[in-house]
Coordinates of C-alpha atoms and ligand atoms in Angstrom, one line a residue:
X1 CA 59.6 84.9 192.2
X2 CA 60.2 82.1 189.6
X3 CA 58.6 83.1 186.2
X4 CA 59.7 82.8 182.5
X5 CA 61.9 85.6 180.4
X6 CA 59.4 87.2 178.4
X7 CA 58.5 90.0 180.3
X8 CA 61.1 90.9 181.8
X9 CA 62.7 91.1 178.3
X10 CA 60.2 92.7 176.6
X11 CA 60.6 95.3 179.2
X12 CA 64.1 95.4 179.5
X13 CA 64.2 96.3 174.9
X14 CA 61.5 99.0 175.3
X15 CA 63.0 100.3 178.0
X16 CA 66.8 100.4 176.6
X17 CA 68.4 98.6 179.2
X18 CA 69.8 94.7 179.7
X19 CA 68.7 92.0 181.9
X20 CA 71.6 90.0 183.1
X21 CA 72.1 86.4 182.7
X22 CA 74.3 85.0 185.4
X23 CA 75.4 81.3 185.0
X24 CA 75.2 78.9 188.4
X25 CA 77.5 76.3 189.2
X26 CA 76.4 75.3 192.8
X27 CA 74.4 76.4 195.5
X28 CA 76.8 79.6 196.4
X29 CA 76.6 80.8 193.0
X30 CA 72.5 80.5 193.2
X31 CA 72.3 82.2 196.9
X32 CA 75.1 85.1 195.5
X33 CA 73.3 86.0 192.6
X34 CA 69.5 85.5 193.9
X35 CA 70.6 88.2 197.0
X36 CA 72.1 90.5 195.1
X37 CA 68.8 90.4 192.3
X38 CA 66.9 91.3 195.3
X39 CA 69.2 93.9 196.6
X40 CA 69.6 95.6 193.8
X41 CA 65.9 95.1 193.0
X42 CA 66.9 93.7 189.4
X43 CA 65.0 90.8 187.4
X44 CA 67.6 88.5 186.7
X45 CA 68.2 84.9 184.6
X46 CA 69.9 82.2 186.0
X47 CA 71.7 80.3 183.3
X48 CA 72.4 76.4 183.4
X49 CA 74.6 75.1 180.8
X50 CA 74.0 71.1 180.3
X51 CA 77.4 70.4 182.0
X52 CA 76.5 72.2 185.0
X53 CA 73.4 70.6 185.2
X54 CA 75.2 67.3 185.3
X55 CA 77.8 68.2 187.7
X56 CA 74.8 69.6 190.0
X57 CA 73.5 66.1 189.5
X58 CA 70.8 67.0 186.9
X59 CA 67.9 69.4 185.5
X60 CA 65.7 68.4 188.4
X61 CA 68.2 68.8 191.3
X62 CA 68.9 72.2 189.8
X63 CA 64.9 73.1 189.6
X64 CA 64.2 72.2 193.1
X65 CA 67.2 73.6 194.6
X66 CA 66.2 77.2 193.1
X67 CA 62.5 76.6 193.7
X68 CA 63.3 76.1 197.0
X69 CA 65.5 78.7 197.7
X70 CA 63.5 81.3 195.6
X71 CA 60.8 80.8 198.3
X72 CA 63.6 80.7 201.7
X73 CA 65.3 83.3 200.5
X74 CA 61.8 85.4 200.3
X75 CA 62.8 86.6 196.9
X76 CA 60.7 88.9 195.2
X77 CA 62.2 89.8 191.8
X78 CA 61.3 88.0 188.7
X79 CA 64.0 85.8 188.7
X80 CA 64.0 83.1 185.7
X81 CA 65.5 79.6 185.1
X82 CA 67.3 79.2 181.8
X83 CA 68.7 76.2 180.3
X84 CA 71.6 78.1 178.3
X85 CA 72.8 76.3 175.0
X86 CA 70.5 73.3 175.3
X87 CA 71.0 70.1 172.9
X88 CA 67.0 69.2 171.8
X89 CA 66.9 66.8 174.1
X90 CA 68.0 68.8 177.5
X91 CA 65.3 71.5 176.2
X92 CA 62.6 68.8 176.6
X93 CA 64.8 67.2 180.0
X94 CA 64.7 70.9 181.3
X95 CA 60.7 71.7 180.3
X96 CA 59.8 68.5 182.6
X97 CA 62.3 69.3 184.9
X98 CA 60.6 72.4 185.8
X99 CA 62.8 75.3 184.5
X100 CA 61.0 78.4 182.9
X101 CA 62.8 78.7 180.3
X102 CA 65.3 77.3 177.7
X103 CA 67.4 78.1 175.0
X104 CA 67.8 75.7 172.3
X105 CA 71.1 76.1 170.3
X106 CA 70.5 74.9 166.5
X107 CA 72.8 77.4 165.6
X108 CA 75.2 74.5 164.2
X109 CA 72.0 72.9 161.8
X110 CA 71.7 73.5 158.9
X111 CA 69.0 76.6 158.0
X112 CA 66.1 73.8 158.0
X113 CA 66.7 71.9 160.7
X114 CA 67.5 74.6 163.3
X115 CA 64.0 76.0 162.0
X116 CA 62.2 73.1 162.4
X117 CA 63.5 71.8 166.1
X118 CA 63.0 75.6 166.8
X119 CA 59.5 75.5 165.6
X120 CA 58.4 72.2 167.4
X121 CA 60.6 73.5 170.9
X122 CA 58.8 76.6 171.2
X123 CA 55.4 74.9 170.8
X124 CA 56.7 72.6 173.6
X125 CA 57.8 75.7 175.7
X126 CA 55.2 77.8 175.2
X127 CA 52.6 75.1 175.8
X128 CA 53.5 74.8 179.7
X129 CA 54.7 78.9 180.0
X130 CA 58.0 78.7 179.8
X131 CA 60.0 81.0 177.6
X132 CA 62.6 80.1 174.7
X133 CA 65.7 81.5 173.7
X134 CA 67.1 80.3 169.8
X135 CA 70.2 81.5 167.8
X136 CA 71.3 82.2 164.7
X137 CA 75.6 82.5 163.7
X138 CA 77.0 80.8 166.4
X139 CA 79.4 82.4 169.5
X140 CA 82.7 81.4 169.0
X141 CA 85.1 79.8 171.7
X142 CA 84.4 77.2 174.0
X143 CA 81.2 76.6 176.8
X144 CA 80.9 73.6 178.6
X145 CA 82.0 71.3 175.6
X146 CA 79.9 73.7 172.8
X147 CA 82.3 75.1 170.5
X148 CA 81.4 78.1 168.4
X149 CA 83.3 79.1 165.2
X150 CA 82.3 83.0 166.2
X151 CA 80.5 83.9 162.3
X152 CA 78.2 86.8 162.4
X153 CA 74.7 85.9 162.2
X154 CA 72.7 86.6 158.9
X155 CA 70.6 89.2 159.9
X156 CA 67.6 87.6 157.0
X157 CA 68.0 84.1 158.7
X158 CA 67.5 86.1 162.1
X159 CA 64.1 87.3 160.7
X160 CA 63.4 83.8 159.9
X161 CA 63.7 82.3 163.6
X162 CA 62.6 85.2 165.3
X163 CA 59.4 84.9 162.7
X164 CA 58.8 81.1 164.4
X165 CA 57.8 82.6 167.6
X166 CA 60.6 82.6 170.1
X167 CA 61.2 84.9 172.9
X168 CA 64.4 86.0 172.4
X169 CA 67.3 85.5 170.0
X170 CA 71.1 85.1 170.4
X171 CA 72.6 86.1 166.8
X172 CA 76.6 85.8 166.9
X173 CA 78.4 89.4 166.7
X174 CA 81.5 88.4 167.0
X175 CA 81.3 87.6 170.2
X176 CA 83.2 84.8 172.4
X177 CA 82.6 82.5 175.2
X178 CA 85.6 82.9 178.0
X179 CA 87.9 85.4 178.2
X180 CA 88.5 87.9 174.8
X181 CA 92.0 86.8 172.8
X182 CA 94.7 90.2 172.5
X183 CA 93.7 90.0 169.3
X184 CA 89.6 90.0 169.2
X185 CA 88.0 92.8 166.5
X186 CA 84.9 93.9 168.8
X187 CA 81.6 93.3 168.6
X188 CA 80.1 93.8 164.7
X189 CA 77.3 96.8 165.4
X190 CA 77.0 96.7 162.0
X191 CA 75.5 93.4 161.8
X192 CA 73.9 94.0 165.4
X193 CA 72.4 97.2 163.9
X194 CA 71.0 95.1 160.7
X195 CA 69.6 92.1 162.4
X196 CA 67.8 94.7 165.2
X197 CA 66.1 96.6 161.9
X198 CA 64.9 93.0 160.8
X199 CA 63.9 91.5 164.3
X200 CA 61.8 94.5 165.5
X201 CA 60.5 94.3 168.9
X202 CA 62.0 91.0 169.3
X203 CA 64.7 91.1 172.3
X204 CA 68.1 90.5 171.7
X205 CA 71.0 88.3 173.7
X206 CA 74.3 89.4 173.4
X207 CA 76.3 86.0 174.9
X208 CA 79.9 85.7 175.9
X209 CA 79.8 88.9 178.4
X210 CA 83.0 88.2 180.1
X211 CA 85.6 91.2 179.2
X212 CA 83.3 92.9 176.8
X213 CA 84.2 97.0 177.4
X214 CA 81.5 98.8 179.2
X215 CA 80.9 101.2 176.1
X216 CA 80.5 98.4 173.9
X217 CA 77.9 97.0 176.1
X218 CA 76.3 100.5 176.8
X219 CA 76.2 100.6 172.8
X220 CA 75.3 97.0 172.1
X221 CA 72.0 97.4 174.4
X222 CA 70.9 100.6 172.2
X223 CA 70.7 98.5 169.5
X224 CA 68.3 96.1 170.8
X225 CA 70.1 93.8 172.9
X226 CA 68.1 93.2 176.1
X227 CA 69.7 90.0 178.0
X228 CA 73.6 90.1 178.4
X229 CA 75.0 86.4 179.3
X230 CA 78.0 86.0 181.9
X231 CA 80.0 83.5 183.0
X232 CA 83.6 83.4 182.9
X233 CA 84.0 86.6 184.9
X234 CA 82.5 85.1 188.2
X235 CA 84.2 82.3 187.9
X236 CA 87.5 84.3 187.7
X237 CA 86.6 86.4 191.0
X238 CA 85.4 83.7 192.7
X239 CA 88.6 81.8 192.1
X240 CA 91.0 84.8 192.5
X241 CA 88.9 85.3 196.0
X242 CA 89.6 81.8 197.0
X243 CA 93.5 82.3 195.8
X244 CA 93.9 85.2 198.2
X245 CA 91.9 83.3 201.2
X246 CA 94.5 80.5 201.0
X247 CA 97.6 82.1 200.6
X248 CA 96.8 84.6 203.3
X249 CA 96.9 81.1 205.6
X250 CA 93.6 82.1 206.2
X251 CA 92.5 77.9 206.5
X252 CA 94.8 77.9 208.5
X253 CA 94.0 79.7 211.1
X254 CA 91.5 78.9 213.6
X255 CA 88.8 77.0 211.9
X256 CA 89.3 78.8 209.1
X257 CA 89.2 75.6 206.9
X258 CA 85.5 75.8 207.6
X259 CA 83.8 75.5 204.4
X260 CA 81.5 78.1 205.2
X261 CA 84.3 80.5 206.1
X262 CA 86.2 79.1 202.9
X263 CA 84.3 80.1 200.4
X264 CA 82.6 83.1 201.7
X265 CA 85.7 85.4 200.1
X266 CA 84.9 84.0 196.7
X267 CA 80.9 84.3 197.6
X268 CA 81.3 87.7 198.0
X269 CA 83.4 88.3 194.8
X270 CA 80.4 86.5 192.8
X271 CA 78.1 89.4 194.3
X272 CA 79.7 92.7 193.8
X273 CA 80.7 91.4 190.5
X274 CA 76.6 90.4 189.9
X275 CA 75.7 94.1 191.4
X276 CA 78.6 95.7 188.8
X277 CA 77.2 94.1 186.0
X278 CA 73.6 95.0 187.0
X279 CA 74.7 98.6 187.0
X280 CA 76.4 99.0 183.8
X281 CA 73.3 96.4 182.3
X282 CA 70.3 99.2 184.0
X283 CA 68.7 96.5 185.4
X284 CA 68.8 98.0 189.1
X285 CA 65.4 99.3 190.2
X286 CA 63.8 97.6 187.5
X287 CA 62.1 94.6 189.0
Ligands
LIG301 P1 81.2 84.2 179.2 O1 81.6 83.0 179.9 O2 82.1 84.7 178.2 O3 80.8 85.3 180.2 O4 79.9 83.8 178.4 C1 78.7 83.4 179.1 C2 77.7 83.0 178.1 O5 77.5 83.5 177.0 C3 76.8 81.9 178.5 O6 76.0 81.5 177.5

């Protein structure tokens, strides 16, 4: 069932646990993680990063591909559409296109500007229903072409966006997109703590969920975090699946070079990697 974030967030913070985020790349990744929501009973947020919507041949392809699927599939957990890190123009690409939500990352504007594309993006998004995501301090490493210095947000300039009427807000931590360096502190829980005490009800995204410990996470959703984003780890099973398919010989046998057969391995990785993550988040049962 295709509706926007805010509920299921809301939710999610009152009740202590995280919704997932799970970023698609094609139409396995879509199918993977809408079977397992429904399985598990979980709400769950499909992310779509701008370069994924291009390489899935744009905003509207992607919209009508999980509309229609949504309804073949007979899914009946809230299940949203997320642009995730949207330029100003993809936000207002991806409100036409149909998605139910976005997030619009003025995290590299200065103070001003970020707050008044925010301000004018959530009257746009809220206007037709969807939900909007916004961020303050912004996630270091590298996603799809954005690159994030990593800074910890200012828990005062959080108050500021979360004051202009978004949904839900991303404020750095210290976290990283892709995999964590050797050498990575941990997430700040100082700052997370301070920038909960300002924000208030206000749901929290914690983003870059790849290789974050599972008592860090347990901790970051007690302080207020309520939608955990994840990429890079699917995309590692789902390869590593593939690996193992091909170097059995596997293609090779038969007509094992079937794509269907092909990427069923890594299809299956994708899932029981979505269902671990909606354990450790809470989210099972919760639809
Ligand atoms: P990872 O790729 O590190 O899991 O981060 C995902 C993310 O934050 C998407 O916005």
């Amino acid at each position: 069932m295709l509706v926007n974030a805010k509920e299921m967030l809301d939710k999610a913070k009152a009740g202590k646990y995280a919704v997932g985020q799970f970023n698609i790349n094609n139409l396995e990744w879509t199918k993977a993680i809408l079977l397992t929501a429904q399985e598990c009973n979980s709400p769950v947020i499909l992310g779509v990063s701008e370069g994924a919507g291009k390489y899935m041949c744009g905003f509207e392809t992607v919209a009508a591909m999980v509309a229609a699927m949504d309804k073949s599939l007979g899914i009946t957990v809230p299940v949203a559409l997320h642009l995730d890190h949207g330029s100003y123009d993809a936000c207002y690409k991806c409100i036409k296109a149909g998605f139910t939500s976005i997030m619009f990352d003025g995290s590299h504007f200065p103070i001003d500007e970020n707050v008044a594309k925010t301000t004018e993006l959530a009257n746009a998004a809220h206007g037709l229903g969807l939900s909007i995501e916004a961020e303050v301090g912004a996630i270091g490493g590298e996603e799809d072409g954005v690159i994030g210095k990593g800074e910890c947000a200012d828990p005062k300039e959080c108050k500021m966006i979360a004051d202009l009427g978004v949904d839900f807000l991303a404020a750095g931590i210290g976290n990283i997109h892709g995999v964590y360096p050797a050498n990575w502190e941990g997430l700040s829980f100082e700052t997370l703590d301070a920038v909960n005490k300002e924000v208030g009800e206000m749901p929290l995204v914690l983003h870059g969920g790849t290789g974050i410990p599972d008592d860090m996470i347990t901790k970051a959703i007690s302080l207020g975090v309520a939608k955990i984003n994840v990429n890079t780890e699917c995309q590692l099973v789902f390869a590593e699946a593939t690996r193992g398919y091909v170097e059995a010989g596997k293609d090779k046998q038969g007509k094992g070079f079937d794509p269907r057969k092909l990427l069923a391995p890594g299809f299956e990785a994708i899932k029981a990697k979505v269902k671990e993550k909606m354990e450790l988040f809470g989210s099972v049962n919760k639809a």
